[in-house]
PDB file of C-alpha atoms in Angstrom:
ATOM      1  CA  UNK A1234      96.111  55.708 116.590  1.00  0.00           C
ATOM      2  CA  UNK A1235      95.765  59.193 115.237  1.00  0.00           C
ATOM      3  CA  UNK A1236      95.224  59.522 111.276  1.00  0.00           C
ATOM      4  CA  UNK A1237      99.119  60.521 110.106  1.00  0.00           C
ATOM      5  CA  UNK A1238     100.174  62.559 109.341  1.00  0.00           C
ATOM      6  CA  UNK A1239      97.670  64.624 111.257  1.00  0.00           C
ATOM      7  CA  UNK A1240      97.191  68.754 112.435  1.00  0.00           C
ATOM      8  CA  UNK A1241      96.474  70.247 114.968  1.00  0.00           C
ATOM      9  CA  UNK A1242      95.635  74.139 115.412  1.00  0.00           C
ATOM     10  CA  UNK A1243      97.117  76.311 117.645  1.00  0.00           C
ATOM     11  CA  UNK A1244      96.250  79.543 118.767  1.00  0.00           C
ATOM     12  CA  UNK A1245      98.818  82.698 119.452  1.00  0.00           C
ATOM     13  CA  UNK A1246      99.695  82.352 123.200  1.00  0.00           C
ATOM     14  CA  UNK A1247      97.785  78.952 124.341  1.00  0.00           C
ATOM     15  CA  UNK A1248      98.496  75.557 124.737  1.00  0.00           C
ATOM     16  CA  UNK A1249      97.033  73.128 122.676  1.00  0.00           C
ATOM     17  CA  UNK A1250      97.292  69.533 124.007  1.00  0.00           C
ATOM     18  CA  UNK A1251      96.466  67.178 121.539  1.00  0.00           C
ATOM     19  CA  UNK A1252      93.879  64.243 121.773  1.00  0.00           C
ATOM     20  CA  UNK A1253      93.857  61.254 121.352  1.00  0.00           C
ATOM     21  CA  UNK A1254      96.759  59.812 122.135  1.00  0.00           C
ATOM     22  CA  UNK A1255      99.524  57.905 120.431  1.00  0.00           C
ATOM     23  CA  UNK A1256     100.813  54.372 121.386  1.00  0.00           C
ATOM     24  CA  UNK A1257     103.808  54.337 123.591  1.00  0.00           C
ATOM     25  CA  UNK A1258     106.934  54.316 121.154  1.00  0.00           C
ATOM     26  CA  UNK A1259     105.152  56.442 118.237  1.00  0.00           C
ATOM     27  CA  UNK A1260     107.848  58.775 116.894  1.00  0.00           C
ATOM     28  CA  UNK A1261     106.195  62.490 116.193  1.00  0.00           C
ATOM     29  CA  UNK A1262     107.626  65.210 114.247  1.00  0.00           C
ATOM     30  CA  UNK A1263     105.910  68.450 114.580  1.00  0.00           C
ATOM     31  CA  UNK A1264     105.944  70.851 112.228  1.00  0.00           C
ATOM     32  CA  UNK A1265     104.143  74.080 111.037  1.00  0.00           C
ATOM     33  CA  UNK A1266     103.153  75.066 107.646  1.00  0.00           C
ATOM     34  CA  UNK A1267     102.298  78.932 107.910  1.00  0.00           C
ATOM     35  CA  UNK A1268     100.145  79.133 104.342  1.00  0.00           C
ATOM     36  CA  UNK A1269      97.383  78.265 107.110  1.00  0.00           C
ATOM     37  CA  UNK A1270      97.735  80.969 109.265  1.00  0.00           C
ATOM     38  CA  UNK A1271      94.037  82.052 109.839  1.00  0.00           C
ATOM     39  CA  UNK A1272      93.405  85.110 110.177  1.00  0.00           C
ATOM     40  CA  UNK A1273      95.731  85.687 106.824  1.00  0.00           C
ATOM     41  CA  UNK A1274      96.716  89.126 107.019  1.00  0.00           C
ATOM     42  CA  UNK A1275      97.233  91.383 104.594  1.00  0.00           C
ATOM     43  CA  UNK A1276     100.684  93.234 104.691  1.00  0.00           C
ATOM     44  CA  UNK A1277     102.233  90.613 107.101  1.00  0.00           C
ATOM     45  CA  UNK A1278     104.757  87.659 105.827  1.00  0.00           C
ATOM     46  CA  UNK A1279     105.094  85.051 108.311  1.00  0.00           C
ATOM     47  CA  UNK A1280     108.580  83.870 108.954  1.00  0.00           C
ATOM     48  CA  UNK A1281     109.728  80.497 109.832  1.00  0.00           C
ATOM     49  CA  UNK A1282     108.667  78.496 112.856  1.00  0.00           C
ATOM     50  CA  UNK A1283     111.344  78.205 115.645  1.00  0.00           C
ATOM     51  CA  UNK A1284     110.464  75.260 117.814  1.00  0.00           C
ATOM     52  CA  UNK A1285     112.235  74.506 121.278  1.00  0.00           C
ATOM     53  CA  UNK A1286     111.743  72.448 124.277  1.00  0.00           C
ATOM     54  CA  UNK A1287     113.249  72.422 127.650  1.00  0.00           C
ATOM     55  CA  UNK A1288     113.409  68.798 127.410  1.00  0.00           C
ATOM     56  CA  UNK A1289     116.164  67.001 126.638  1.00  0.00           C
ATOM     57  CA  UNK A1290     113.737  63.841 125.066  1.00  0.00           C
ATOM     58  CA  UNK A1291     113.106  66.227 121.760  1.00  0.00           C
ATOM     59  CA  UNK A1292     114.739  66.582 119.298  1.00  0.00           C
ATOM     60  CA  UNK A1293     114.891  70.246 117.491  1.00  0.00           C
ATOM     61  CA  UNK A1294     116.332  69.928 114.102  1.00  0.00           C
ATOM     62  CA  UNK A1295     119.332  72.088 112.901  1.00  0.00           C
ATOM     63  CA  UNK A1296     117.146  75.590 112.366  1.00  0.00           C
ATOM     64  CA  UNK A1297     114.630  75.156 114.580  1.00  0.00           C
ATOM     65  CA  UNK A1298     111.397  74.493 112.159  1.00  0.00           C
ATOM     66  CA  UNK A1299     111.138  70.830 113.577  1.00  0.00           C
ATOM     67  CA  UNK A1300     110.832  69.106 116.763  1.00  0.00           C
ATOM     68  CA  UNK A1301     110.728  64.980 117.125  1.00  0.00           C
ATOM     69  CA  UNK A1302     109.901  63.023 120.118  1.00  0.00           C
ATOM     70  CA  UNK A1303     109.269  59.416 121.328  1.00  0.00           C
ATOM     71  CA  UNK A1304     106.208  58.875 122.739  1.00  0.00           C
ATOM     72  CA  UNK A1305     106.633  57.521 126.703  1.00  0.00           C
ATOM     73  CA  UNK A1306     104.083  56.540 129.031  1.00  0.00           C
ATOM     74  CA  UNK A1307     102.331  58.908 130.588  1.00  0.00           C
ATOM     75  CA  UNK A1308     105.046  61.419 129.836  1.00  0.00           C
ATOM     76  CA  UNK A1309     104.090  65.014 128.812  1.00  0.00           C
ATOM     77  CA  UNK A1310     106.887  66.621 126.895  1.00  0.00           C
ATOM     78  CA  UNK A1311     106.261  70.082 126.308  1.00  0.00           C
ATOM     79  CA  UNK A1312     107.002  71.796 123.120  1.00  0.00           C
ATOM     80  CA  UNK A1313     107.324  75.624 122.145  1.00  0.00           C
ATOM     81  CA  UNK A1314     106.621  77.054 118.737  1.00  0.00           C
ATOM     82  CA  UNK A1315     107.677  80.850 118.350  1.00  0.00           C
ATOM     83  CA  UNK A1316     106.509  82.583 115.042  1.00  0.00           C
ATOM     84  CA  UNK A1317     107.596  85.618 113.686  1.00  0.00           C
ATOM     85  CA  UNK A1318     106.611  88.158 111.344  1.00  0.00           C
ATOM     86  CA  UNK A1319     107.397  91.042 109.279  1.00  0.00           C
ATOM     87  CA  UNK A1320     105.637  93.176 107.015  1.00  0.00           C
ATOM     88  CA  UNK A1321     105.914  93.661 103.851  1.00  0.00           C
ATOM     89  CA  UNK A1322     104.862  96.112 102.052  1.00  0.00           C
ATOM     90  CA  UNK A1323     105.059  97.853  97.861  1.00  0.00           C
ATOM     91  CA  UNK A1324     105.112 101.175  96.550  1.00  0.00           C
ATOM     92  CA  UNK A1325     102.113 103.001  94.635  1.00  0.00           C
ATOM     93  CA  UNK A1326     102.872 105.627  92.458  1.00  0.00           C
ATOM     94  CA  UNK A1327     100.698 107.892  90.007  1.00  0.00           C
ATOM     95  CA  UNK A1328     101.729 109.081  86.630  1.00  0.00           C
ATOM     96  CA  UNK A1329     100.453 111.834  84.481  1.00  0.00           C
ATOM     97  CA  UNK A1330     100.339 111.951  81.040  1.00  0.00           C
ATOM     98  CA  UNK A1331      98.499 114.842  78.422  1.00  0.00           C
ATOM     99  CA  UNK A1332      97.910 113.879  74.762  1.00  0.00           C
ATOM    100  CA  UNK A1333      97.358 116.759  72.302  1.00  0.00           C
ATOM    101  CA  UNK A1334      97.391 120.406  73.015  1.00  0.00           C
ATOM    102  CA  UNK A1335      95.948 122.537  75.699  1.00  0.00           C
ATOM    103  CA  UNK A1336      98.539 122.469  78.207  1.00  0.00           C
ATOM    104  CA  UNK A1337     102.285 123.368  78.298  1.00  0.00           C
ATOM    105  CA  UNK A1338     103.191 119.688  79.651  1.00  0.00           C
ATOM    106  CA  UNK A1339     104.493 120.831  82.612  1.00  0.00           C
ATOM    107  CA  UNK A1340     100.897 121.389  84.538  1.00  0.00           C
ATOM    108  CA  UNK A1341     100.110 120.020  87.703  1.00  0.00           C
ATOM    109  CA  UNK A1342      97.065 118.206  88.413  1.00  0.00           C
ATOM    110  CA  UNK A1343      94.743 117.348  91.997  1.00  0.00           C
ATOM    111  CA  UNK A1344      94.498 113.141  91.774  1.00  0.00           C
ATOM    112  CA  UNK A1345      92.369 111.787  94.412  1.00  0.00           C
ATOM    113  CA  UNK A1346      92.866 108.250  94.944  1.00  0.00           C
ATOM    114  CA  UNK A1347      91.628 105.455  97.176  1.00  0.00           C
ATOM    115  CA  UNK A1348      93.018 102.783  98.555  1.00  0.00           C
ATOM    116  CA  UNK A1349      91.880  99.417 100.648  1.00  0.00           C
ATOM    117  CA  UNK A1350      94.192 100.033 103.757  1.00  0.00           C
ATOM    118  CA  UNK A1351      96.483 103.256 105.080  1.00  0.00           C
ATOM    119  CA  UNK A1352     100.086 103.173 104.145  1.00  0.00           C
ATOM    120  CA  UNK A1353     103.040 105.358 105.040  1.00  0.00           C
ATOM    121  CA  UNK A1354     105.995 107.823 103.229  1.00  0.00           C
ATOM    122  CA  UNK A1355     108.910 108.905 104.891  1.00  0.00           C
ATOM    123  CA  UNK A1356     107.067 111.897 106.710  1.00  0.00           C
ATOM    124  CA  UNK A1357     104.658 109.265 108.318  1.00  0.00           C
ATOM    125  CA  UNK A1358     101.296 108.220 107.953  1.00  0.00           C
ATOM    126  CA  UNK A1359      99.592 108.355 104.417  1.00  0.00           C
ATOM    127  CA  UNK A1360      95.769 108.039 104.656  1.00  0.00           C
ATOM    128  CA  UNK A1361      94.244 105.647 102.467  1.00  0.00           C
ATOM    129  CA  UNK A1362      91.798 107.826 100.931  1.00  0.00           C
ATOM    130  CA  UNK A1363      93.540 111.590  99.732  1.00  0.00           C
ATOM    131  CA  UNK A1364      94.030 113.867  96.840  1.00  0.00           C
ATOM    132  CA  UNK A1365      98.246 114.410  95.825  1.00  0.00           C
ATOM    133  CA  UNK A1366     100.032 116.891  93.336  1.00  0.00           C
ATOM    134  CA  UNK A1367     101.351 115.617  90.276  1.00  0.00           C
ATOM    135  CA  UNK A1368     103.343 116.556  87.547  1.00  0.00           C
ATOM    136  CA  UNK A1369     102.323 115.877  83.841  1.00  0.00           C
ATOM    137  CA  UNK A1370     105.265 113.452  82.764  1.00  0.00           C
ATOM    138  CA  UNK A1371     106.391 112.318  86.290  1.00  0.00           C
ATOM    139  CA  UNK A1372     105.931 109.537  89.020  1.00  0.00           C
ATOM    140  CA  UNK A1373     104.076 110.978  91.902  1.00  0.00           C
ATOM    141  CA  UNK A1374     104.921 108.513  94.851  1.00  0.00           C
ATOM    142  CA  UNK A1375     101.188 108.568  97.092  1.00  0.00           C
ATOM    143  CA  UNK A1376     103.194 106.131  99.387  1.00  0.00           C
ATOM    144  CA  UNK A1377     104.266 102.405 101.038  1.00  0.00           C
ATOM    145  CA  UNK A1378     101.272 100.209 101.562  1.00  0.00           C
ATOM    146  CA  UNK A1379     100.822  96.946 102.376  1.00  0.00           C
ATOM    147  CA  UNK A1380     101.149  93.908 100.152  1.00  0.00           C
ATOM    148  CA  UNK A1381      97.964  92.931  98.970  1.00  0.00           C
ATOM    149  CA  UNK A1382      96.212  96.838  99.248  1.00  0.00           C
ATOM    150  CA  UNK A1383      94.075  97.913  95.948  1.00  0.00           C
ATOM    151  CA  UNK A1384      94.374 101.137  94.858  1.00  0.00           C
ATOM    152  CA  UNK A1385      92.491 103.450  92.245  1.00  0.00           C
ATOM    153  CA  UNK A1386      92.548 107.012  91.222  1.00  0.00           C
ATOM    154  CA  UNK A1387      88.959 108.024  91.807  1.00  0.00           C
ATOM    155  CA  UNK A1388      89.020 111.655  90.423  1.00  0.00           C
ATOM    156  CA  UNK A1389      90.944 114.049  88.885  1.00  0.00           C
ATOM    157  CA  UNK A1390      90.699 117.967  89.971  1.00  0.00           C
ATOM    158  CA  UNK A1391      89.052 119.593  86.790  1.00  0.00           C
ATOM    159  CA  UNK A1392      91.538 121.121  84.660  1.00  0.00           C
ATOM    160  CA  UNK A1393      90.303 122.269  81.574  1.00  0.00           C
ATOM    161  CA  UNK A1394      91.741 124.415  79.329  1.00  0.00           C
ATOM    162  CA  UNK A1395      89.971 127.173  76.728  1.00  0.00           C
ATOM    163  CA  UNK A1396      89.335 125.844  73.483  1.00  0.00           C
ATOM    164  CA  UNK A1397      89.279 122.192  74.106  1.00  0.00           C
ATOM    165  CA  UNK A1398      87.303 119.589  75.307  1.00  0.00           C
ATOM    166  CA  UNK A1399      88.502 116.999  78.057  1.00  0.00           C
ATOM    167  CA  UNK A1400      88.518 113.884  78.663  1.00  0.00           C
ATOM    168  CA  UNK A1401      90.452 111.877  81.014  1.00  0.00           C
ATOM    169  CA  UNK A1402      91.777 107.902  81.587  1.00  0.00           C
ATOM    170  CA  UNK A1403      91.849 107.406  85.182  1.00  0.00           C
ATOM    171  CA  UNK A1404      93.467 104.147  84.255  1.00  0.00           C
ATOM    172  CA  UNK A1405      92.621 100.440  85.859  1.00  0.00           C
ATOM    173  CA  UNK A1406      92.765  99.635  89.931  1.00  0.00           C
ATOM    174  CA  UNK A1407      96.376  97.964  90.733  1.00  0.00           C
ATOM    175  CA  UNK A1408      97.214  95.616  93.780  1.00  0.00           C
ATOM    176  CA  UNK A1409     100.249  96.279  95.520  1.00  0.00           C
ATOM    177  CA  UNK A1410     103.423  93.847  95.625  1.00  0.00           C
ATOM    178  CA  UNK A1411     105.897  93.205  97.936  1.00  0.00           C
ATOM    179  CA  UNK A1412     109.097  95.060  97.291  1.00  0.00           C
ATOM    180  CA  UNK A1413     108.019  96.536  94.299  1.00  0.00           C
ATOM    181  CA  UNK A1414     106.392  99.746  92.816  1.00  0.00           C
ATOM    182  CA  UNK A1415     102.429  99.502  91.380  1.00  0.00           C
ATOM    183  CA  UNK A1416     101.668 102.529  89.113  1.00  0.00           C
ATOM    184  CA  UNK A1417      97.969 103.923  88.157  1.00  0.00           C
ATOM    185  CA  UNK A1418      98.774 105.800  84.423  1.00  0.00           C
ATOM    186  CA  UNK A1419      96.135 108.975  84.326  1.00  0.00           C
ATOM    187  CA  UNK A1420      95.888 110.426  81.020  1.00  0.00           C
ATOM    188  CA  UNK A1421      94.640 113.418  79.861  1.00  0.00           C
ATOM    189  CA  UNK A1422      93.320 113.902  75.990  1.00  0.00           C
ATOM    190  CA  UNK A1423      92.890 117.516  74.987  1.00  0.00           C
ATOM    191  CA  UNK A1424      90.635 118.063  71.860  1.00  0.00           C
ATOM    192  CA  UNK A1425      90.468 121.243  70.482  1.00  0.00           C
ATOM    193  CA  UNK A1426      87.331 122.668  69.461  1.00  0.00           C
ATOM    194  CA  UNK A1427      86.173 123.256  66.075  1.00  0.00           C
TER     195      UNK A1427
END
């Protein structure tokens, strides 16, 4: 007999019958445990499995993410696993902040950024490389990308200002979370001249 409990892979729009086989009268419960999903993809949460059969000899459990059978002989009793999925996705957002003198606070500044995948805002697509407007002392939302995307600021247009010296924190790379909002802190240090 097979080792038990025991797996057996299936790939998206096949069938996959299983050898060896089990003794006549072996009870199997199938069931699928998606943390295996290969490829894993980034931005996509699987959902639970719905199993069904046309065949009144299995068993589906109560929602669908089990199916148990008999084994008969020479019987084939075919089983159908449905997955689906949904994506999921986080926010990333860019902040401004100037420390000292050299700018009225209200400024806006050219942030390019760079992220791991594309995303989207509600106007559509949001490249995952680009260069947004924002305000000193606000959230600038860049976009939706998702779950699992890095993102860094990469630059920062140069803004200086006459009679100080610059120097700017483009803050630390951030990974985006489902259903929540990632923010990359730039800050800008004016120094005035002596």
């Amino acid at each position: 007999a097979p080792e038990n409990p025991t797996k057996l892979a299936v790939t998206a729009g096949n069938t996959a019958p299983y050898m060896p086989t089990f003794p006549k009268g072996t009870t199997v419960t199938l069931s699928e445990d998606v943390g295996y999903a290969d490829p894993a993809t980034p931005g996509i949460t699987w959902g639970a499995p719905v199993f069904s059969s046309a065949n009144t000899k299995v068993n589906i459990n109560g929602d669908k993410t089990q199916a148990t059978f008999t084994v008969e002989d020479q019987v084939t009793l075919p089983v159908s696993l449905m997955n689906t999925t949904e994506a999921s996705s986080g926010t990333f957002v860019i902040s401004k902040t100037l420390v000292s003198g050299g700018s009225e606070g209200t400024d806006s500044f050219g942030i390019a950024y760079r992220c791991s995948a594309a995303g989207e805002d509600d106007d559509g697509a949001v490249t995952a490389v680009g260069t947004v407007a924002v305000t000193a002392g606000e959230d600038r939302m860049v976009g939706r990308f998702p779950a699992g995307t890095t993102c860094e600021v990469v630059s920062e247009v140069p803004s200086p200002r006459a009679g100080y010296s610059l120097a700017v924190d483009k803050g630390r790379p951030v990974t985006v979370v489902k259903d929540d909002t990632v923010k990359v802190n730039v800050t800008n240090t004016y120094t005035k001249d002596s």
